[in-house]
mmCIF file of C-alpha atoms in Angstrom:
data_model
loop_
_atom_site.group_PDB
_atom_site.id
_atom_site.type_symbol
_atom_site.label_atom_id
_atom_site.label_comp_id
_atom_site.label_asym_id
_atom_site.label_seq_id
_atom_site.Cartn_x
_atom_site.Cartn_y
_atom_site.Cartn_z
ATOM 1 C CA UNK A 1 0.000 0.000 0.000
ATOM 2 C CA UNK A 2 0.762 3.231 0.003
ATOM 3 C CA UNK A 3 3.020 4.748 2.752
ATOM 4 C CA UNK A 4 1.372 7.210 5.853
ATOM 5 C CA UNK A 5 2.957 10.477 6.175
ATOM 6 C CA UNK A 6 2.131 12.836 8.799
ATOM 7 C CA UNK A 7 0.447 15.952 7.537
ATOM 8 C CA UNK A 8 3.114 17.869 9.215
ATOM 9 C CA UNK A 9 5.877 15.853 7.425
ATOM 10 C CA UNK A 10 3.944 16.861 3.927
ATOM 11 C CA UNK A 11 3.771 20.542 4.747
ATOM 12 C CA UNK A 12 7.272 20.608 5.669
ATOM 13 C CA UNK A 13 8.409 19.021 1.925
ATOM 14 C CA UNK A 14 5.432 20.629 -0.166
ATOM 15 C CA UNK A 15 5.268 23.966 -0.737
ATOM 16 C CA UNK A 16 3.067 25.513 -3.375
ATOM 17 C CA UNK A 17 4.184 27.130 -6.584
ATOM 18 C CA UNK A 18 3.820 31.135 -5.826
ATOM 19 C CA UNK A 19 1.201 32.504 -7.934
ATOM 20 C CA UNK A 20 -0.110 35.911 -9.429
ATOM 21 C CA UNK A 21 -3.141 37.628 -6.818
ATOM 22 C CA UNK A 22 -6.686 36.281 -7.258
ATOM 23 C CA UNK A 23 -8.126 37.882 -10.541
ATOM 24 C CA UNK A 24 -5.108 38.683 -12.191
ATOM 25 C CA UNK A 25 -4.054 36.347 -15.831
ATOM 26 C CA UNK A 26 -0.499 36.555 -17.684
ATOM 27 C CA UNK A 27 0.777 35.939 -21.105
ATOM 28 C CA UNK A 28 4.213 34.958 -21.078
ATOM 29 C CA UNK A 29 5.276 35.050 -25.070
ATOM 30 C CA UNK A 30 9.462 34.982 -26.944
ATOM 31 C CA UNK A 31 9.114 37.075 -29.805
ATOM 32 C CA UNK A 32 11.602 38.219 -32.713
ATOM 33 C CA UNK A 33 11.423 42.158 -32.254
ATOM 34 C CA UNK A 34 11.631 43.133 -36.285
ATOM 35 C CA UNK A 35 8.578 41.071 -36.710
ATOM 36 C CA UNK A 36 6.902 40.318 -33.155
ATOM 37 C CA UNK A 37 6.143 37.041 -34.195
ATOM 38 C CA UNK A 38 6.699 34.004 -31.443
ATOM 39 C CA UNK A 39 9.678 32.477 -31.891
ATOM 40 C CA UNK A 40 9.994 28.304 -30.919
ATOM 41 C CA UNK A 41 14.213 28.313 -31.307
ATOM 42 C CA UNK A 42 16.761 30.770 -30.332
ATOM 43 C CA UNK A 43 18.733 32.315 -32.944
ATOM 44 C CA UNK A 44 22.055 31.989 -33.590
ATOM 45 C CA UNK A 45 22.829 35.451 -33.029
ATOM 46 C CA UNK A 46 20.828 38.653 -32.700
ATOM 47 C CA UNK A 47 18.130 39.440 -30.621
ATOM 48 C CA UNK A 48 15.079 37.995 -28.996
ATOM 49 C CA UNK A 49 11.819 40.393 -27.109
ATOM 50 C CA UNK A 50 10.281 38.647 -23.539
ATOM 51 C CA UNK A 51 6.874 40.217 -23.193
ATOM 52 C CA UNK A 52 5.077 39.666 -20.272
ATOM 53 C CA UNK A 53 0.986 40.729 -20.474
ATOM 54 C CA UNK A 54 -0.434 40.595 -16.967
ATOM 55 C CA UNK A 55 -3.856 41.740 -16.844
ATOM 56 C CA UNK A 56 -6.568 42.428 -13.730
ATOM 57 C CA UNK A 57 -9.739 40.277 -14.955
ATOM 58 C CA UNK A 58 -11.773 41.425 -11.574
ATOM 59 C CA UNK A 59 -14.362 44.049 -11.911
ATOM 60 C CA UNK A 60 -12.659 45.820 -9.025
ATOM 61 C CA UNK A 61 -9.450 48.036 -9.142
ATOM 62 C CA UNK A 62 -6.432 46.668 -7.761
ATOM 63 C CA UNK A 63 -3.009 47.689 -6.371
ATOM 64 C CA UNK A 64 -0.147 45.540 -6.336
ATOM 65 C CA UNK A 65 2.717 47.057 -4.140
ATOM 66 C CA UNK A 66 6.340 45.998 -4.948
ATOM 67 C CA UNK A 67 9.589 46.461 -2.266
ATOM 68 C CA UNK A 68 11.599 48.213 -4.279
ATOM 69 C CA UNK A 69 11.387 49.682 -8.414
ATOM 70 C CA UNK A 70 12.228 46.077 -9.971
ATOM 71 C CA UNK A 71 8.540 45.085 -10.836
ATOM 72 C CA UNK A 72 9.419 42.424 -13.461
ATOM 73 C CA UNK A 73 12.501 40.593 -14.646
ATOM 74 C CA UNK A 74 13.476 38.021 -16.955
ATOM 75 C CA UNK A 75 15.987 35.279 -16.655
ATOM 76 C CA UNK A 76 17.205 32.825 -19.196
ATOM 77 C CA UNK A 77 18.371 29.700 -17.765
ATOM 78 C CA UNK A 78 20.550 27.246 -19.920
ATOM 79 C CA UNK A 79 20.075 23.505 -18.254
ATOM 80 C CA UNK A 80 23.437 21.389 -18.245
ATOM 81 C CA UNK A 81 23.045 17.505 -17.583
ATOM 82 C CA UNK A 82 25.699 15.445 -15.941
ATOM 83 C CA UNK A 83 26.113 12.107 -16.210
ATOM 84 C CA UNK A 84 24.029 10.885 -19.026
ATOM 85 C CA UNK A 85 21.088 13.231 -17.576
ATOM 86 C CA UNK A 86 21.427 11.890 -13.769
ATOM 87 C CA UNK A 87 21.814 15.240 -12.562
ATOM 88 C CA UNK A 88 20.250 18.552 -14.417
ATOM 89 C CA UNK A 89 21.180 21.611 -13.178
ATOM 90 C CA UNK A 90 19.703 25.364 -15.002
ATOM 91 C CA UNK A 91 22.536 27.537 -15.067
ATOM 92 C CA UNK A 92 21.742 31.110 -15.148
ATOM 93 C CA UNK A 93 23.609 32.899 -18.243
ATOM 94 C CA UNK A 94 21.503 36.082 -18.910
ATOM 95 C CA UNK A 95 19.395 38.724 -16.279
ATOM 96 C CA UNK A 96 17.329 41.767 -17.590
ATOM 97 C CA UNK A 97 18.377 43.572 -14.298
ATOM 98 C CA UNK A 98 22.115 43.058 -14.947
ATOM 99 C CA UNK A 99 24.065 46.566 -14.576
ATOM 100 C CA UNK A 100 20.380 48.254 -13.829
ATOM 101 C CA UNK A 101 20.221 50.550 -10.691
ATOM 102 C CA UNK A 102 17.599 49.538 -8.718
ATOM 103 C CA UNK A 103 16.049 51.709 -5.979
ATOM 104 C CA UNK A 104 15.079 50.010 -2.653
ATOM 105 C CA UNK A 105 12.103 52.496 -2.501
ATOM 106 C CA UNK A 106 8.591 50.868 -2.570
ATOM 107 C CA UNK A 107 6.156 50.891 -5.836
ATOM 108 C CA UNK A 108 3.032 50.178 -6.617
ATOM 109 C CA UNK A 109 1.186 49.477 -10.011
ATOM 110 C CA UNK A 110 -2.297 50.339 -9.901
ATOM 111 C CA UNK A 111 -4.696 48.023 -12.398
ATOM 112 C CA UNK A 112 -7.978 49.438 -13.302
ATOM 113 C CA UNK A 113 -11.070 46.506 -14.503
ATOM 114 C CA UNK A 114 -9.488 44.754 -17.281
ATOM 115 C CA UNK A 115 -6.080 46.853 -17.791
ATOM 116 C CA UNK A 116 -3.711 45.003 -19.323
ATOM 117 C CA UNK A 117 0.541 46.013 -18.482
ATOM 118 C CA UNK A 118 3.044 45.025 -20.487
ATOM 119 C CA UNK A 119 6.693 44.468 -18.745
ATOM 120 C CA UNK A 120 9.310 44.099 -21.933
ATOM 121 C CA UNK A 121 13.061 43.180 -21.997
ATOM 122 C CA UNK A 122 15.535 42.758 -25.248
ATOM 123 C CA UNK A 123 18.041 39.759 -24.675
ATOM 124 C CA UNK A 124 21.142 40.543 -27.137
ATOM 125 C CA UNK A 125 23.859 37.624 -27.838
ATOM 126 C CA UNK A 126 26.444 37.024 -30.295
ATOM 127 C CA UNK A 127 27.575 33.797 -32.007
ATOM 128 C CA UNK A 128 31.200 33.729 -30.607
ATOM 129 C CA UNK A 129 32.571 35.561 -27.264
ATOM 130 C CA UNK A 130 31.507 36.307 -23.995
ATOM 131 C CA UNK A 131 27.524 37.239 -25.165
ATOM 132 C CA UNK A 132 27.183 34.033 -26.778
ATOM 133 C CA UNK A 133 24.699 31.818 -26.539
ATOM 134 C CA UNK A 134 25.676 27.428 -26.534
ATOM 135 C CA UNK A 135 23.767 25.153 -28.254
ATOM 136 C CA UNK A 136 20.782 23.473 -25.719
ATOM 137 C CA UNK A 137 18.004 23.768 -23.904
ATOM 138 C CA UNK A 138 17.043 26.971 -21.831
ATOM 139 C CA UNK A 139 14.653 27.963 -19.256
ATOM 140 C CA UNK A 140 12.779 31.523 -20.083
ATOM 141 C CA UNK A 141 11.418 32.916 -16.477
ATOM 142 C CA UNK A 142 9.615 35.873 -16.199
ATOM 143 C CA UNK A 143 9.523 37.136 -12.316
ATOM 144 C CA UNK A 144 6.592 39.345 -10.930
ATOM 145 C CA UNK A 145 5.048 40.009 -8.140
ATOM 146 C CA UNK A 146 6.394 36.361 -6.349
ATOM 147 C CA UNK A 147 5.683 34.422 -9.511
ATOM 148 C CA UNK A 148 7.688 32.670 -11.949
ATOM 149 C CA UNK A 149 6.059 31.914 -15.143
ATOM 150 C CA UNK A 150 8.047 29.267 -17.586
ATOM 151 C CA UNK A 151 8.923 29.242 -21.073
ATOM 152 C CA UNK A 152 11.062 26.351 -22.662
ATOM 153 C CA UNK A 153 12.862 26.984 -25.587
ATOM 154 C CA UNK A 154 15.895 25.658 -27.152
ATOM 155 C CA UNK A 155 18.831 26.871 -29.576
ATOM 156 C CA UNK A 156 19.594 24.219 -32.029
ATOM 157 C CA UNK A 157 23.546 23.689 -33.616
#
């Protein structure tokens, strides 16, 4: 049969994914900025748009306050496998709030019924050098307001 766990023991090892506030919906797309059509591989070079669209579907206004001016970032995450995919570890090569000030002040973002904002970020790499991009798999997170929303994506050879 199955085994008993306490229900302490499960809350301890279980913790729940953080999510967007009740009445809010995303759209989490990788575009190519000349055309701002999705894209499904990473480029060899070039340039590639994260859009986040996070809109307020409640009839009622709504405030979201942040602790400090970063209200959305974007991280690409390339995953490495070790030993014939025994161990998988995402490696973090590229941050939208690399080299940004940020101030430690508090904002807020007020969302009126149905407003829709947009939070964009350009991620610029070159085929050879230090902004290149290897051949694999990647992880595209977009980070707001305590959630992480997924994108999978990969750059072929």
């Amino acid at each position: 049969g199955e085994p008993v766990v306490p229900p302490q023991v499960v809350d301890l090892f279980h913790k729940q994914s953080p999510a967007l506030p009740p009445g809010f919906n995303y759209d989490f797309e990788v575009l190519d900025p000349m055309t701002q059509k999705p894209v499904s591989q990473i480029p060899p070079a070039g340039q590639i748009e994260l859009r986040l669209a996070v809109t307020n579907d409640s009839p009622l206004p709504k405030t979201l306050d942040f602790p400090t001016s970063l209200q959305a970032e974007f991280i690409a995450r390339r995953v490495e496998t070790f030993l014939g995919g025994l161990f998988v570890l995402p490696l973090e090569v590229w941050r939208s709030s690399y080299f940004h000030n940020i101030s430690h002040t508090t904002t807020s973002l007020i969302f009126t019924p149905g407003e829709t904002k947009v939070f964009t970020s350009l991620w610029t790499f070159k085929q050879t050098g230090e902004e290149s991009v290897p051949v694999g798999d990647y992880r595209l997170l977009a980070k707001f307001y305590g959630a992480t929303i997924l994108v999978r994506i990969s750059k072929p050879e």
